[in-house]
Amino acid sequence: MENVVIIGSGPAGLTAAIYAARANLNPLVLAGGMYGGQLMLTTEVENYPGFPLGILGPDLMIAFREQAERFGARIENVDATSVDFSQGPFTVRTAENEYVAKSVIVASGASARWLNIPGEEPLRGRGVSTCATCDGAFFKNKHIVVVGGGDSAMEEALFLTRFGKRVTVVHRRDTLRASKIMADRALAHETIDFIWNTIVEGVLGTTHVTGLKLYDLKEEKRRTFDADALFIAIGADPNTQMFKGQLELDRMGYIVSPDGTSTSVEGVFVAGDVYDIRYKQAVTAAGLGCRAAMDAERYLEALEFPVPDVVMP
Ligand code: NAP
């Protein structure tokens, strides 16, 4: 019987592991086949406090992992495949094992959507990115393209105007999905321009992005377009497939939590991007991981030493 099983190993899961391990809970982390979460896909992280010169995303996650292991967290590089939260103790399964746990922290994160076009994968971290906050500063005075028509795309485009000499939004329709206030702001911005009814079909470049292949859906015409960076902002999907029917999810699939740690099942806690659609930062995920571990600890304490019912005379 495990005290706490943590599903996920990004900043949320590993911070939860550090706190749970230091509370002597001997946590088990199901880290996924590729541990470390979305930061493993980024290059320099310049906004994580404590690193004035920045740190590479993978190096930061190695440090998180070492810190959790130093306090005794057991980290298995395996994917959780299914859960049974219908009653406690809870069951978490992997391809090979089944774990029974008094509490579970779900920190399975979200995955940014990619376009899945030629050139995108090899140029990730070399001009192709899904995170303007992480990578925008590398493109000072460059021409940046943002793909998408929702709030994320507008937010990314507006943020990127701080760096790029020009920001072009490429959207597949002729109207934006973004909220009016965000759309108006982007449409009125003097260094943002728009290309409508167009999709990006390929990314050009060998060591870094030099251009894009565009396809105009209305004119049915192809062209190449010079650009130094491509920011893809077409939404993210929370990794909640296995929690359907087990935890309350919102219409977009994020785990519902009234307070940022508890879920619809007592004893199952949530942390990080799998719940947080708003901030989506490593530092906020780490903070949520800390909170989830502290709440799990209190929950386990209450299981062991239940407060007796007060019998009124
Ligand atoms: P979203 O609202 O789902 O928008 C995704 C956009 O990407 C849409 O314009 C969509 O085009 C486009 N798209 C999707 N797949 C594509 C593909 N394969 N190729 C080209 N374009 C593609 O996602 P989001 O912008 O990430 O926002 C998610 C949620 O977070 C929303 O509820 C949003 O309001 C919220 N949010 C709010 C803020 C804020 O208030 N500051 C900031 C960010 C996000 P179509 O329009 O044609 O479908």
Short mmCIF file of C-alpha atoms and ligand atoms in Angstrom, two decimals:
data_model
loop_
_atom_site.label_atom_id
_atom_site.label_comp_id
_atom_site.label_asym_id
_atom_site.label_seq_id
_atom_site.Cartn_x
_atom_site.Cartn_y
_atom_site.Cartn_z
CA MET A 1 0.00 0.00 0.00
CA GLU A 2 1.46 3.32 -1.09
CA ASN A 3 0.86 6.50 0.89
CA VAL A 4 0.88 8.66 -2.20
CA VAL A 5 1.31 7.94 -5.88
CA ILE A 6 2.18 10.97 -8.02
CA ILE A 7 1.23 10.75 -11.69
CA GLY A 8 3.49 13.01 -13.75
CA SER A 9 7.00 14.40 -13.46
CA GLY A 10 6.97 17.99 -14.67
CA PRO A 11 7.55 20.83 -12.21
CA ALA A 12 4.22 20.06 -10.49
CA GLY A 13 4.77 16.33 -10.02
CA LEU A 14 8.40 16.58 -8.96
CA THR A 15 7.75 19.45 -6.53
CA ALA A 16 4.95 17.37 -5.02
CA ALA A 17 7.49 14.52 -4.78
CA ILE A 18 10.05 16.72 -2.98
CA TYR A 19 7.47 17.85 -0.42
CA ALA A 20 5.91 14.41 0.04
CA ALA A 21 9.35 12.80 0.43
CA ARG A 22 10.45 15.38 2.99
CA ALA A 23 7.21 14.65 4.88
CA ASN A 24 8.35 11.01 5.10
CA LEU A 25 5.53 9.76 2.90
CA ASN A 26 7.89 7.72 0.69
CA PRO A 27 6.11 8.82 -2.51
CA LEU A 28 6.09 6.83 -5.72
CA VAL A 29 6.27 8.95 -8.89
CA LEU A 30 5.01 7.44 -12.13
CA ALA A 31 7.09 9.75 -14.26
CA GLY A 32 6.02 8.65 -17.72
CA GLY A 33 8.26 7.08 -20.36
CA MET A 34 9.74 10.54 -20.98
CA TYR A 35 10.01 12.24 -17.60
CA GLY A 36 10.22 15.97 -17.06
CA GLY A 37 7.14 17.25 -18.87
CA GLN A 38 7.00 20.13 -21.32
CA LEU A 39 10.26 21.73 -20.12
CA MET A 40 12.13 18.83 -21.69
CA LEU A 41 11.07 20.32 -25.04
CA THR A 42 12.30 23.86 -24.38
CA THR A 43 15.76 25.33 -24.59
CA GLU A 44 16.71 28.17 -22.25
CA VAL A 45 14.43 28.91 -19.28
CA GLU A 46 15.04 32.51 -18.28
CA ASN A 47 12.08 33.15 -15.99
CA TYR A 48 12.46 30.44 -13.35
CA PRO A 49 13.45 32.30 -10.19
CA GLY A 50 16.83 31.44 -8.74
CA PHE A 51 18.66 31.16 -12.07
CA PRO A 52 19.82 34.69 -12.95
CA LEU A 53 21.68 33.44 -16.01
CA GLY A 54 18.88 31.11 -17.10
CA ILE A 55 18.98 27.33 -17.26
CA LEU A 56 18.19 24.80 -19.98
CA GLY A 57 14.74 23.24 -19.52
CA PRO A 58 16.09 19.65 -19.39
CA ASP A 59 18.80 20.68 -16.89
CA LEU A 60 16.17 22.23 -14.66
CA MET A 61 14.14 19.04 -14.70
CA ILE A 62 17.22 16.91 -13.95
CA ALA A 63 17.78 19.13 -10.90
CA PHE A 64 14.13 18.72 -9.83
CA ARG A 65 14.47 14.96 -10.15
CA GLU A 66 17.75 14.76 -8.23
CA GLN A 67 16.29 16.87 -5.46
CA ALA A 68 13.23 14.60 -5.16
CA GLU A 69 15.41 11.46 -5.19
CA ARG A 70 17.73 12.90 -2.56
CA PHE A 71 14.83 12.83 -0.11
CA GLY A 72 13.80 9.31 -1.06
CA ALA A 73 11.14 9.75 -3.74
CA ARG A 74 10.98 6.63 -5.91
CA ILE A 75 10.72 7.67 -9.55
CA GLU A 76 9.69 5.10 -12.15
CA ASN A 77 9.98 6.04 -15.82
CA VAL A 78 6.67 4.42 -16.71
CA ASP A 79 3.32 5.72 -17.88
CA ALA A 80 0.24 5.35 -15.72
CA THR A 81 -2.32 3.75 -18.04
CA SER A 82 -5.53 3.63 -16.00
CA VAL A 83 -6.90 4.46 -12.57
CA ASP A 84 -9.75 3.38 -10.34
CA PHE A 85 -10.81 6.19 -8.04
CA SER A 86 -14.29 4.77 -7.35
CA GLN A 87 -13.32 4.14 -3.72
CA GLY A 88 -10.28 4.42 -1.51
CA PRO A 89 -7.68 3.00 -1.40
CA PHE A 90 -7.19 3.95 -5.03
CA THR A 91 -5.73 1.87 -7.85
CA VAL A 92 -3.23 3.16 -10.41
CA ARG A 93 -2.13 0.82 -13.18
CA THR A 94 0.84 0.82 -15.52
CA ALA A 95 1.44 -1.63 -18.36
CA GLU A 96 3.20 -4.02 -15.95
CA ASN A 97 2.03 -3.18 -12.45
CA GLU A 98 -0.89 -2.20 -10.30
CA TYR A 99 -0.39 0.13 -7.35
CA VAL A 100 -2.79 0.63 -4.45
CA ALA A 101 -2.54 4.02 -2.81
CA LYS A 102 -4.15 5.90 0.07
CA SER A 103 -3.83 9.13 -1.89
CA VAL A 104 -2.96 10.18 -5.44
CA ILE A 105 -1.64 13.45 -6.87
CA VAL A 106 -2.50 13.92 -10.53
CA ALA A 107 0.12 16.10 -12.24
CA SER A 108 -0.07 14.68 -15.74
CA GLY A 109 0.20 18.08 -17.42
CA ALA A 110 -0.95 19.27 -20.79
CA SER A 111 0.51 18.84 -24.21
CA ALA A 112 0.70 21.74 -26.64
CA ARG A 113 -0.80 20.92 -29.99
CA TRP A 114 1.61 20.84 -32.89
CA LEU A 115 0.86 21.24 -36.58
CA ASN A 116 2.61 17.99 -37.56
CA ILE A 117 4.05 19.47 -40.74
CA PRO A 118 7.42 18.87 -42.43
CA GLY A 119 10.30 20.77 -40.79
CA GLU A 120 8.45 21.39 -37.54
CA GLU A 121 10.00 18.62 -35.46
CA PRO A 122 13.66 19.06 -36.49
CA LEU A 123 13.47 22.83 -35.94
CA ARG A 124 11.85 22.68 -32.48
CA GLY A 125 13.95 24.84 -30.19
CA ARG A 126 15.61 26.35 -33.28
CA GLY A 127 12.87 28.80 -34.16
CA VAL A 128 9.81 26.58 -33.79
CA SER A 129 8.18 26.89 -30.40
CA THR A 130 4.85 26.63 -28.60
CA CYS A 131 5.80 29.02 -25.79
CA ALA A 132 6.38 32.74 -26.39
CA THR A 133 7.09 33.36 -22.71
CA CYS A 134 9.87 30.78 -22.88
CA ASP A 135 11.44 31.51 -26.24
CA GLY A 136 10.29 34.96 -27.44
CA ALA A 137 13.37 36.81 -26.19
CA PHE A 138 15.59 34.88 -28.61
CA PHE A 139 14.00 36.68 -31.55
CA LYS A 140 14.86 40.33 -30.93
CA ASN A 141 14.32 42.39 -34.10
CA LYS A 142 13.33 39.30 -36.05
CA HIS A 143 10.26 38.49 -38.09
CA ILE A 144 8.06 36.17 -36.07
CA VAL A 145 5.03 34.21 -37.28
CA VAL A 146 2.29 33.05 -34.92
CA VAL A 147 -0.21 30.39 -36.02
CA GLY A 148 -3.72 30.32 -34.55
CA GLY A 149 -6.75 32.52 -34.11
CA GLY A 150 -7.68 32.01 -30.45
CA ASP A 151 -6.84 33.89 -27.27
CA SER A 152 -3.52 32.05 -26.92
CA ALA A 153 -2.42 33.14 -30.39
CA MET A 154 -3.40 36.77 -29.72
CA GLU A 155 -1.67 36.70 -26.35
CA GLU A 156 1.47 35.21 -27.87
CA ALA A 157 1.44 37.69 -30.77
CA LEU A 158 1.02 40.69 -28.45
CA PHE A 159 3.77 39.42 -26.15
CA LEU A 160 6.10 38.79 -29.09
CA THR A 161 5.82 42.42 -30.28
CA ARG A 162 8.21 43.21 -27.43
CA PHE A 163 10.91 41.37 -29.33
CA GLY A 164 10.08 40.96 -33.00
CA LYS A 165 10.41 43.83 -35.44
CA ARG A 166 7.31 42.37 -37.07
CA VAL A 167 4.79 39.73 -35.96
CA THR A 168 2.56 38.03 -38.51
CA VAL A 169 -0.44 35.99 -37.43
CA VAL A 170 -1.41 33.24 -39.86
CA HIS A 171 -4.97 32.00 -39.35
CA ARG A 172 -6.85 29.35 -41.28
CA ARG A 173 -10.13 31.33 -41.40
CA ASP A 174 -11.04 34.98 -41.94
CA THR A 175 -12.39 35.56 -38.44
CA LEU A 176 -10.70 35.15 -35.12
CA ARG A 177 -11.89 32.78 -32.42
CA ALA A 178 -10.26 34.96 -29.75
CA SER A 179 -12.32 37.08 -27.33
CA LYS A 180 -13.17 40.53 -28.68
CA ILE A 181 -10.87 42.39 -26.33
CA MET A 182 -7.84 40.27 -27.25
CA ALA A 183 -8.71 40.30 -30.95
CA ASP A 184 -9.16 44.09 -30.99
CA ARG A 185 -5.87 44.61 -29.23
CA ALA A 186 -3.98 42.45 -31.72
CA LEU A 187 -5.79 43.82 -34.78
CA ALA A 188 -5.00 47.39 -33.73
CA HIS A 189 -1.35 46.74 -32.96
CA GLU A 190 0.94 48.52 -35.37
CA THR A 191 3.58 45.80 -35.61
CA ILE A 192 1.15 42.87 -35.95
CA ASP A 193 -0.21 41.95 -39.37
CA PHE A 194 -2.51 39.10 -40.36
CA ILE A 195 -2.61 36.56 -43.15
CA TRP A 196 -6.12 35.09 -43.40
CA ASN A 197 -7.51 31.84 -44.79
CA THR A 198 -4.04 30.37 -44.80
CA ILE A 199 -2.35 27.36 -43.30
CA VAL A 200 1.32 26.69 -42.69
CA GLU A 201 2.29 23.56 -44.60
CA GLY A 202 6.00 23.38 -43.85
CA VAL A 203 8.92 24.99 -42.03
CA LEU A 204 12.05 25.85 -43.99
CA GLY A 205 15.60 25.91 -42.66
CA THR A 206 18.33 23.52 -41.60
CA THR A 207 19.99 24.89 -38.44
CA HIS A 208 17.29 27.50 -37.79
CA VAL A 209 14.02 28.70 -39.29
CA THR A 210 14.41 30.71 -42.47
CA GLY A 211 10.88 30.61 -43.85
CA LEU A 212 7.54 28.88 -44.13
CA LYS A 213 5.48 27.20 -46.80
CA LEU A 214 2.03 28.76 -46.82
CA TYR A 215 -1.13 27.60 -48.54
CA ASP A 216 -3.93 30.09 -49.20
CA LEU A 217 -7.12 28.05 -48.83
CA LYS A 218 -9.30 30.55 -50.68
CA GLU A 219 -6.99 31.31 -53.60
CA GLU A 220 -5.70 27.73 -53.55
CA LYS A 221 -2.17 29.06 -53.97
CA ARG A 222 1.13 28.05 -52.41
CA ARG A 223 4.02 30.37 -51.60
CA THR A 224 7.12 30.58 -49.46
CA PHE A 225 7.27 33.26 -46.81
CA ASP A 226 10.42 34.56 -45.10
CA ALA A 227 10.34 34.27 -41.31
CA ASP A 228 12.81 33.72 -38.45
CA ALA A 229 10.51 31.98 -36.01
CA LEU A 230 7.23 30.11 -35.87
CA PHE A 231 5.17 30.14 -32.68
CA ILE A 232 2.37 27.60 -32.75
CA ALA A 233 -0.58 28.62 -30.58
CA ILE A 234 -3.40 26.32 -31.63
CA GLY A 235 -4.35 25.17 -28.16
CA ALA A 236 -3.20 22.54 -25.71
CA ASP A 237 -4.81 19.37 -24.54
CA PRO A 238 -4.74 18.35 -20.89
CA ASN A 239 -3.51 14.81 -20.41
CA THR A 240 -6.70 13.52 -18.83
CA GLN A 241 -7.79 10.68 -21.07
CA MET A 242 -7.42 8.12 -18.27
CA PHE A 243 -9.38 10.24 -15.76
CA LYS A 244 -12.59 10.38 -17.78
CA GLY A 245 -15.38 8.95 -15.64
CA GLN A 246 -13.06 8.99 -12.60
CA LEU A 247 -12.70 12.72 -11.88
CA GLU A 248 -14.88 15.68 -12.77
CA LEU A 249 -13.47 17.32 -15.91
CA ASP A 250 -14.56 20.57 -17.53
CA ARG A 251 -15.78 20.71 -21.11
CA MET A 252 -12.20 21.15 -22.35
CA GLY A 253 -10.99 18.13 -20.40
CA TYR A 254 -9.19 19.97 -17.58
CA ILE A 255 -9.60 18.59 -14.06
CA VAL A 256 -12.09 20.62 -12.06
CA SER A 257 -10.84 21.86 -8.71
CA PRO A 258 -12.56 24.42 -6.52
CA ASP A 259 -9.32 25.40 -4.76
CA GLY A 260 -6.47 24.32 -7.02
CA THR A 261 -5.62 21.09 -5.19
CA SER A 262 -8.72 19.05 -4.35
CA THR A 263 -10.69 17.13 -6.98
CA SER A 264 -14.16 15.59 -7.09
CA VAL A 265 -12.71 12.56 -5.24
CA GLU A 266 -11.53 13.03 -1.66
CA GLY A 267 -7.92 11.85 -1.37
CA VAL A 268 -7.13 12.53 -5.04
CA PHE A 269 -5.35 15.85 -5.56
CA VAL A 270 -4.37 17.78 -8.66
CA ALA A 271 -1.43 20.03 -9.53
CA GLY A 272 -0.08 21.90 -12.53
CA ASP A 273 -1.21 22.36 -16.12
CA VAL A 274 -3.69 19.47 -16.01
CA TYR A 275 -5.81 21.85 -13.94
CA ASP A 276 -4.33 25.28 -14.65
CA ILE A 277 -5.41 26.69 -18.00
CA ARG A 278 -4.61 30.25 -16.97
CA TYR A 279 -0.93 30.58 -15.99
CA LYS A 280 0.74 27.46 -17.39
CA GLN A 281 4.18 28.38 -16.06
CA ALA A 282 6.83 26.10 -14.52
CA VAL A 283 6.91 28.21 -11.39
CA THR A 284 3.13 28.17 -10.92
CA ALA A 285 3.07 24.41 -11.54
CA ALA A 286 5.77 23.94 -8.90
CA GLY A 287 3.72 26.02 -6.45
CA LEU A 288 0.64 23.92 -7.14
CA GLY A 289 2.69 20.74 -6.65
CA CYS A 290 3.80 21.96 -3.24
CA ARG A 291 0.20 22.71 -2.25
CA ALA A 292 -1.06 19.32 -3.44
CA ALA A 293 1.61 17.47 -1.44
CA MET A 294 0.85 19.45 1.70
CA ASP A 295 -2.87 18.76 1.32
CA ALA A 296 -2.20 15.06 0.68
CA GLU A 297 -0.10 14.98 3.85
CA ARG A 298 -2.97 16.53 5.87
CA TYR A 299 -5.42 14.09 4.30
CA LEU A 300 -3.25 11.09 5.25
CA GLU A 301 -2.83 12.42 8.77
CA ALA A 302 -6.59 12.71 9.13
CA LEU A 303 -6.99 9.13 7.81
CA GLU A 304 -4.62 7.86 10.47
CA PHE A 305 -5.82 10.03 13.33
CA PRO A 306 -9.46 10.78 12.57
CA VAL A 307 -10.98 13.55 14.61
CA PRO A 308 -13.61 11.81 16.77
CA ASP A 309 -17.20 12.90 16.33
CA VAL A 310 -18.18 15.22 19.11
CA VAL A 311 -21.20 13.78 20.91
CA MET A 312 -23.39 16.61 22.03
CA PRO A 313 -24.92 16.09 25.45
P1 NAP B 1 -8.61 27.73 -28.90
O1 NAP B 1 -9.52 28.76 -28.36
O2 NAP B 1 -9.08 26.35 -29.09
O3 NAP B 1 -8.07 28.29 -30.30
C1 NAP B 1 -7.24 27.53 -31.12
C2 NAP B 1 -7.02 28.28 -32.41
O4 NAP B 1 -6.10 27.56 -33.20
C3 NAP B 1 -8.30 28.46 -33.24
O5 NAP B 1 -8.32 29.73 -33.83
C4 NAP B 1 -8.18 27.37 -34.28
O6 NAP B 1 -8.74 27.71 -35.52
C5 NAP B 1 -6.69 27.26 -34.47
N1 NAP B 1 -6.28 25.90 -34.83
C6 NAP B 1 -6.57 24.74 -34.19
N2 NAP B 1 -5.99 23.72 -34.81
C7 NAP B 1 -5.33 24.23 -35.88
C8 NAP B 1 -4.56 23.68 -36.91
N3 NAP B 1 -4.29 22.36 -36.97
N4 NAP B 1 -4.03 24.50 -37.86
C9 NAP B 1 -4.26 25.83 -37.81
N5 NAP B 1 -5.01 26.43 -36.85
C10 NAP B 1 -5.53 25.63 -35.90
O7 NAP B 1 -7.27 27.57 -28.00
P2 NAP B 1 -6.49 28.69 -27.17
O8 NAP B 1 -6.34 29.91 -27.94
O9 NAP B 1 -5.28 27.99 -26.64
O10 NAP B 1 -7.44 28.97 -25.94
C11 NAP B 1 -7.87 27.91 -25.10
C12 NAP B 1 -8.75 28.49 -23.99
O11 NAP B 1 -7.96 29.28 -23.10
C13 NAP B 1 -9.85 29.42 -24.51
O12 NAP B 1 -11.00 29.25 -23.73
C14 NAP B 1 -9.29 30.78 -24.29
O13 NAP B 1 -10.28 31.78 -24.13
C15 NAP B 1 -8.48 30.59 -23.01
N6 NAP B 1 -7.36 31.54 -22.95
C16 NAP B 1 -7.60 32.76 -22.41
C17 NAP B 1 -6.59 33.70 -22.37
C18 NAP B 1 -6.85 35.04 -21.76
O14 NAP B 1 -7.99 35.34 -21.48
N7 NAP B 1 -5.86 35.85 -21.56
C19 NAP B 1 -5.34 33.41 -22.90
C20 NAP B 1 -5.13 32.16 -23.47
C21 NAP B 1 -6.15 31.23 -23.50
P3 NAP B 1 -10.34 27.87 -35.70
O15 NAP B 1 -10.67 29.18 -35.07
O16 NAP B 1 -10.53 27.83 -37.17
O17 NAP B 1 -10.93 26.69 -34.98
#
